[in-house]
């Protein structure tokens, strides 16, 4: 029994000595806690960069739709609005009798396409590169289709667009007008363009000579 107890005690002493030797061999500052703290910022940095790529450095876009009646079909990811429809969006403002919107499926859901019908009125502003007030384009048509992927608005049904005092009018019901996201207009089909200029007061800045008596000739 004494030999058995002595051998057990000897084995325990050797194991303890080996454990203490391993701990002493590990250099200071190589504990497992500090590497974990260094790994966390790297993960957050990757998440932040992926978010910037996803949103392009800009915040999300909010589209507000006002109407008297609304119907939603989640299976088709669409909504139908009717009765004094009004849309406010950072990209455009729109009003119509009826509006059908299609929402993109997947993780990044948003407005994919919108179809406005009946007494369509569209307002889109083009920013001034020199920092002045934006140029406003007002479009009217029987039907308008907005595509989010391109930012284009297609006007059909005898469309017409007014920019300032100038007017661009379709002369055929089949004429199609497209306003892009920079408020640039392209027309496919017959049209008429009215360029109006305000009359200039030519005498406004002229200096009129004051009536004076003609000097008498010297003798």
mmCIF file of C-alpha atoms in Angstrom:
data_model
loop_
_atom_site.group_PDB
_atom_site.id
_atom_site.type_symbol
_atom_site.label_atom_id
_atom_site.label_comp_id
_atom_site.label_asym_id
_atom_site.label_seq_id
_atom_site.Cartn_x
_atom_site.Cartn_y
_atom_site.Cartn_z
ATOM 1 C CA UNK A 1 0.000 0.000 0.000
ATOM 2 C CA UNK A 2 2.830 2.386 0.845
ATOM 3 C CA UNK A 3 4.443 1.684 -2.548
ATOM 4 C CA UNK A 4 1.161 2.286 -4.374
ATOM 5 C CA UNK A 5 0.603 5.575 -2.548
ATOM 6 C CA UNK A 6 4.176 6.630 -3.211
ATOM 7 C CA UNK A 7 3.870 5.871 -6.952
ATOM 8 C CA UNK A 8 0.584 7.835 -7.208
ATOM 9 C CA UNK A 9 2.145 10.774 -5.411
ATOM 10 C CA UNK A 10 5.153 10.641 -7.741
ATOM 11 C CA UNK A 11 2.957 10.609 -10.868
ATOM 12 C CA UNK A 12 0.960 13.587 -9.594
ATOM 13 C CA UNK A 13 4.149 15.521 -8.914
ATOM 14 C CA UNK A 14 5.465 14.851 -12.427
ATOM 15 C CA UNK A 15 2.176 15.930 -14.026
ATOM 16 C CA UNK A 16 2.116 19.117 -12.000
ATOM 17 C CA UNK A 17 5.695 19.872 -12.962
ATOM 18 C CA UNK A 18 4.921 19.386 -16.660
ATOM 19 C CA UNK A 19 1.892 21.715 -16.411
ATOM 20 C CA UNK A 20 3.918 24.412 -14.670
ATOM 21 C CA UNK A 21 6.605 24.070 -17.325
ATOM 22 C CA UNK A 22 4.097 24.569 -20.142
ATOM 23 C CA UNK A 23 2.674 27.678 -18.493
ATOM 24 C CA UNK A 24 6.140 29.126 -17.942
ATOM 25 C CA UNK A 25 7.078 28.426 -21.578
ATOM 26 C CA UNK A 26 4.179 30.574 -22.921
ATOM 27 C CA UNK A 27 5.442 34.160 -23.464
ATOM 28 C CA UNK A 28 3.693 37.019 -21.731
ATOM 29 C CA UNK A 29 0.942 38.791 -23.712
ATOM 30 C CA UNK A 30 0.094 35.708 -25.796
ATOM 31 C CA UNK A 31 -3.169 34.990 -24.002
ATOM 32 C CA UNK A 32 -6.209 34.156 -26.080
ATOM 33 C CA UNK A 33 -8.272 37.194 -24.979
ATOM 34 C CA UNK A 34 -6.381 39.970 -26.881
ATOM 35 C CA UNK A 35 -6.643 38.290 -30.349
ATOM 36 C CA UNK A 36 -10.417 38.079 -29.931
ATOM 37 C CA UNK A 37 -10.594 41.823 -29.297
ATOM 38 C CA UNK A 38 -8.584 42.469 -32.476
ATOM 39 C CA UNK A 39 -10.828 40.235 -34.579
ATOM 40 C CA UNK A 40 -14.079 42.040 -33.684
ATOM 41 C CA UNK A 41 -13.237 45.404 -35.341
ATOM 42 C CA UNK A 42 -12.278 43.556 -38.549
ATOM 43 C CA UNK A 43 -15.700 41.917 -38.708
ATOM 44 C CA UNK A 44 -17.477 45.230 -38.126
ATOM 45 C CA UNK A 45 -15.376 46.883 -40.818
ATOM 46 C CA UNK A 46 -16.391 44.254 -43.364
ATOM 47 C CA UNK A 47 -20.064 44.671 -42.484
ATOM 48 C CA UNK A 48 -19.805 48.428 -42.840
ATOM 49 C CA UNK A 49 -18.114 48.209 -46.239
ATOM 50 C CA UNK A 50 -20.730 45.774 -47.520
ATOM 51 C CA UNK A 51 -23.469 48.163 -46.384
ATOM 52 C CA UNK A 52 -21.821 51.017 -48.288
ATOM 53 C CA UNK A 53 -21.696 48.891 -51.424
ATOM 54 C CA UNK A 54 -25.331 47.951 -50.996
ATOM 55 C CA UNK A 55 -26.714 51.473 -50.579
ATOM 56 C CA UNK A 56 -24.063 53.321 -52.572
ATOM 57 C CA UNK A 57 -23.351 55.666 -49.677
ATOM 58 C CA UNK A 58 -26.897 57.027 -49.696
ATOM 59 C CA UNK A 59 -29.859 56.460 -47.438
ATOM 60 C CA UNK A 60 -32.964 54.507 -48.462
ATOM 61 C CA UNK A 61 -35.591 56.126 -50.698
ATOM 62 C CA UNK A 62 -39.122 56.534 -49.349
ATOM 63 C CA UNK A 63 -42.130 56.608 -51.684
ATOM 64 C CA UNK A 64 -45.435 57.847 -50.242
ATOM 65 C CA UNK A 65 -48.744 57.056 -51.963
ATOM 66 C CA UNK A 66 -52.037 58.721 -51.059
ATOM 67 C CA UNK A 67 -55.333 57.395 -52.442
ATOM 68 C CA UNK A 68 -59.010 56.921 -51.604
ATOM 69 C CA UNK A 69 -58.819 53.140 -52.045
ATOM 70 C CA UNK A 70 -56.015 50.573 -52.035
ATOM 71 C CA UNK A 71 -55.700 46.869 -52.811
ATOM 72 C CA UNK A 72 -52.638 44.668 -52.129
ATOM 73 C CA UNK A 73 -51.716 41.259 -53.539
ATOM 74 C CA UNK A 74 -48.751 39.811 -51.632
ATOM 75 C CA UNK A 75 -48.494 36.811 -53.967
ATOM 76 C CA UNK A 76 -47.848 39.075 -56.960
ATOM 77 C CA UNK A 77 -46.027 41.751 -54.916
ATOM 78 C CA UNK A 78 -48.249 44.480 -56.288
ATOM 79 C CA UNK A 79 -50.646 47.161 -55.124
ATOM 80 C CA UNK A 80 -53.488 49.004 -56.856
ATOM 81 C CA UNK A 81 -54.485 52.513 -55.767
ATOM 82 C CA UNK A 82 -57.478 54.451 -57.060
ATOM 83 C CA UNK A 83 -59.291 57.716 -56.426
ATOM 84 C CA UNK A 84 -57.281 60.951 -56.282
ATOM 85 C CA UNK A 85 -53.940 59.191 -56.282
ATOM 86 C CA UNK A 86 -50.944 61.274 -55.290
ATOM 87 C CA UNK A 87 -47.320 60.084 -55.152
ATOM 88 C CA UNK A 88 -44.473 61.928 -53.465
ATOM 89 C CA UNK A 89 -41.001 60.608 -54.171
ATOM 90 C CA UNK A 90 -37.539 62.233 -54.104
ATOM 91 C CA UNK A 91 -37.246 61.371 -57.806
ATOM 92 C CA UNK A 92 -40.643 62.690 -58.975
ATOM 93 C CA UNK A 93 -44.158 63.740 -57.950
ATOM 94 C CA UNK A 94 -47.178 62.226 -59.654
ATOM 95 C CA UNK A 95 -50.954 62.313 -59.589
ATOM 96 C CA UNK A 96 -53.499 60.183 -61.463
ATOM 97 C CA UNK A 97 -56.866 58.445 -61.229
ATOM 98 C CA UNK A 98 -55.318 54.986 -60.839
ATOM 99 C CA UNK A 99 -51.890 53.672 -59.936
ATOM 100 C CA UNK A 100 -50.510 50.130 -60.062
ATOM 101 C CA UNK A 101 -47.162 49.517 -58.354
ATOM 102 C CA UNK A 102 -44.928 46.448 -58.477
ATOM 103 C CA UNK A 103 -42.511 45.722 -55.617
ATOM 104 C CA UNK A 104 -39.223 43.920 -56.268
ATOM 105 C CA UNK A 105 -38.854 40.569 -54.528
ATOM 106 C CA UNK A 106 -35.936 39.395 -52.409
ATOM 107 C CA UNK A 107 -33.991 41.001 -49.574
ATOM 108 C CA UNK A 108 -33.794 44.496 -51.082
ATOM 109 C CA UNK A 109 -37.473 45.188 -51.635
ATOM 110 C CA UNK A 110 -38.514 48.474 -53.183
ATOM 111 C CA UNK A 111 -40.467 50.142 -55.960
ATOM 112 C CA UNK A 112 -39.725 48.280 -59.202
ATOM 113 C CA UNK A 113 -42.324 49.705 -61.593
ATOM 114 C CA UNK A 114 -45.341 52.011 -61.427
ATOM 115 C CA UNK A 115 -48.140 52.470 -63.966
ATOM 116 C CA UNK A 116 -50.314 55.584 -63.672
ATOM 117 C CA UNK A 117 -53.528 55.896 -65.676
ATOM 118 C CA UNK A 118 -56.099 58.643 -66.174
ATOM 119 C CA UNK A 119 -55.389 62.401 -65.976
ATOM 120 C CA UNK A 120 -51.709 61.790 -65.285
ATOM 121 C CA UNK A 121 -49.665 64.736 -64.078
ATOM 122 C CA UNK A 122 -45.906 64.393 -63.525
ATOM 123 C CA UNK A 123 -43.464 66.872 -61.999
ATOM 124 C CA UNK A 124 -39.720 66.351 -62.178
ATOM 125 C CA UNK A 125 -36.962 68.805 -61.243
ATOM 126 C CA UNK A 126 -33.565 68.998 -62.905
ATOM 127 C CA UNK A 127 -30.823 70.401 -60.669
ATOM 128 C CA UNK A 128 -28.797 73.366 -61.881
ATOM 129 C CA UNK A 129 -25.078 72.472 -62.195
ATOM 130 C CA UNK A 130 -24.203 76.071 -61.269
ATOM 131 C CA UNK A 131 -26.127 75.866 -57.995
ATOM 132 C CA UNK A 132 -29.132 77.881 -59.091
ATOM 133 C CA UNK A 133 -32.797 76.924 -58.776
ATOM 134 C CA UNK A 134 -33.755 73.620 -60.450
ATOM 135 C CA UNK A 135 -35.510 73.497 -63.812
ATOM 136 C CA UNK A 136 -38.991 72.005 -63.488
ATOM 137 C CA UNK A 137 -40.526 69.799 -66.166
ATOM 138 C CA UNK A 138 -44.283 69.171 -66.008
ATOM 139 C CA UNK A 139 -45.679 66.301 -68.046
ATOM 140 C CA UNK A 140 -49.298 65.396 -68.761
ATOM 141 C CA UNK A 141 -50.642 62.288 -70.474
ATOM 142 C CA UNK A 142 -53.265 59.582 -70.357
ATOM 143 C CA UNK A 143 -50.745 57.028 -69.108
ATOM 144 C CA UNK A 144 -47.283 57.044 -67.523
ATOM 145 C CA UNK A 145 -44.929 54.151 -66.750
ATOM 146 C CA UNK A 146 -42.021 54.580 -64.331
ATOM 147 C CA UNK A 147 -39.168 52.028 -64.315
ATOM 148 C CA UNK A 148 -36.892 52.189 -61.278
ATOM 149 C CA UNK A 149 -34.001 50.328 -62.936
ATOM 150 C CA UNK A 150 -33.501 53.100 -65.518
ATOM 151 C CA UNK A 151 -35.254 56.002 -63.797
ATOM 152 C CA UNK A 152 -37.224 56.715 -67.004
ATOM 153 C CA UNK A 153 -40.837 57.883 -67.125
ATOM 154 C CA UNK A 154 -42.686 57.001 -70.342
ATOM 155 C CA UNK A 155 -45.681 59.175 -71.258
ATOM 156 C CA UNK A 156 -48.283 57.933 -73.742
ATOM 157 C CA UNK A 157 -51.738 59.058 -74.868
ATOM 158 C CA UNK A 158 -51.196 62.498 -76.495
ATOM 159 C CA UNK A 159 -48.498 63.518 -74.013
ATOM 160 C CA UNK A 160 -47.206 67.039 -73.535
ATOM 161 C CA UNK A 161 -44.354 68.440 -71.501
ATOM 162 C CA UNK A 162 -43.837 72.007 -70.347
ATOM 163 C CA UNK A 163 -40.499 73.359 -69.167
ATOM 164 C CA UNK A 164 -40.695 76.971 -68.130
ATOM 165 C CA UNK A 165 -42.615 78.941 -70.795
ATOM 166 C CA UNK A 166 -41.750 76.370 -73.495
ATOM 167 C CA UNK A 167 -44.213 73.649 -74.506
ATOM 168 C CA UNK A 168 -43.662 70.328 -76.283
ATOM 169 C CA UNK A 169 -46.910 68.717 -77.497
ATOM 170 C CA UNK A 170 -47.575 65.446 -79.293
ATOM 171 C CA UNK A 171 -49.539 65.847 -82.530
ATOM 172 C CA UNK A 172 -50.378 62.145 -82.741
ATOM 173 C CA UNK A 173 -52.007 59.942 -80.061
ATOM 174 C CA UNK A 174 -49.327 57.289 -80.641
ATOM 175 C CA UNK A 175 -46.417 59.637 -79.878
ATOM 176 C CA UNK A 176 -44.308 58.525 -76.919
ATOM 177 C CA UNK A 177 -42.284 60.892 -74.706
ATOM 178 C CA UNK A 178 -39.619 59.663 -72.292
ATOM 179 C CA UNK A 179 -38.272 61.791 -69.429
ATOM 180 C CA UNK A 180 -35.113 60.343 -67.904
ATOM 181 C CA UNK A 181 -33.811 60.790 -64.384
ATOM 182 C CA UNK A 182 -31.957 63.974 -65.429
ATOM 183 C CA UNK A 183 -35.230 65.477 -66.762
ATOM 184 C CA UNK A 184 -33.991 65.127 -70.355
ATOM 185 C CA UNK A 185 -36.796 64.593 -72.868
ATOM 186 C CA UNK A 186 -36.824 62.236 -75.863
ATOM 187 C CA UNK A 187 -39.827 62.069 -78.223
ATOM 188 C CA UNK A 188 -40.724 59.236 -80.574
ATOM 189 C CA UNK A 189 -43.413 60.354 -83.033
ATOM 190 C CA UNK A 190 -44.876 63.580 -84.446
ATOM 191 C CA UNK A 191 -44.829 66.584 -82.120
ATOM 192 C CA UNK A 192 -44.941 70.365 -81.989
ATOM 193 C CA UNK A 193 -42.583 72.554 -79.975
ATOM 194 C CA UNK A 194 -43.500 76.041 -78.815
ATOM 195 C CA UNK A 195 -40.608 78.287 -77.754
ATOM 196 C CA UNK A 196 -41.902 81.447 -76.149
ATOM 197 C CA UNK A 197 -39.834 84.540 -75.563
ATOM 198 C CA UNK A 198 -40.865 87.536 -73.547
ATOM 199 C CA UNK A 199 -40.744 90.844 -75.434
ATOM 200 C CA UNK A 200 -37.745 92.928 -74.566
ATOM 201 C CA UNK A 201 -38.102 96.593 -73.727
ATOM 202 C CA UNK A 202 -35.376 97.982 -75.916
ATOM 203 C CA UNK A 203 -35.802 101.514 -74.610
ATOM 204 C CA UNK A 204 -35.671 100.446 -70.964
ATOM 205 C CA UNK A 205 -31.931 100.718 -70.610
ATOM 206 C CA UNK A 206 -31.435 103.469 -73.144
ATOM 207 C CA UNK A 207 -30.676 107.027 -71.996
ATOM 208 C CA UNK A 208 -33.013 109.496 -73.600
ATOM 209 C CA UNK A 209 -31.561 112.974 -74.218
ATOM 210 C CA UNK A 210 -33.292 115.668 -72.244
ATOM 211 C CA UNK A 211 -34.936 118.394 -74.364
ATOM 212 C CA UNK A 212 -32.753 121.466 -74.384
ATOM 213 C CA UNK A 213 -32.951 124.679 -76.309
ATOM 214 C CA UNK A 214 -30.763 124.881 -79.368
ATOM 215 C CA UNK A 215 -27.886 127.216 -78.644
ATOM 216 C CA UNK A 216 -27.920 130.287 -80.737
ATOM 217 C CA UNK A 217 -24.973 130.729 -83.062
ATOM 218 C CA UNK A 218 -22.224 133.013 -81.873
ATOM 219 C CA UNK A 219 -22.089 136.397 -83.634
#
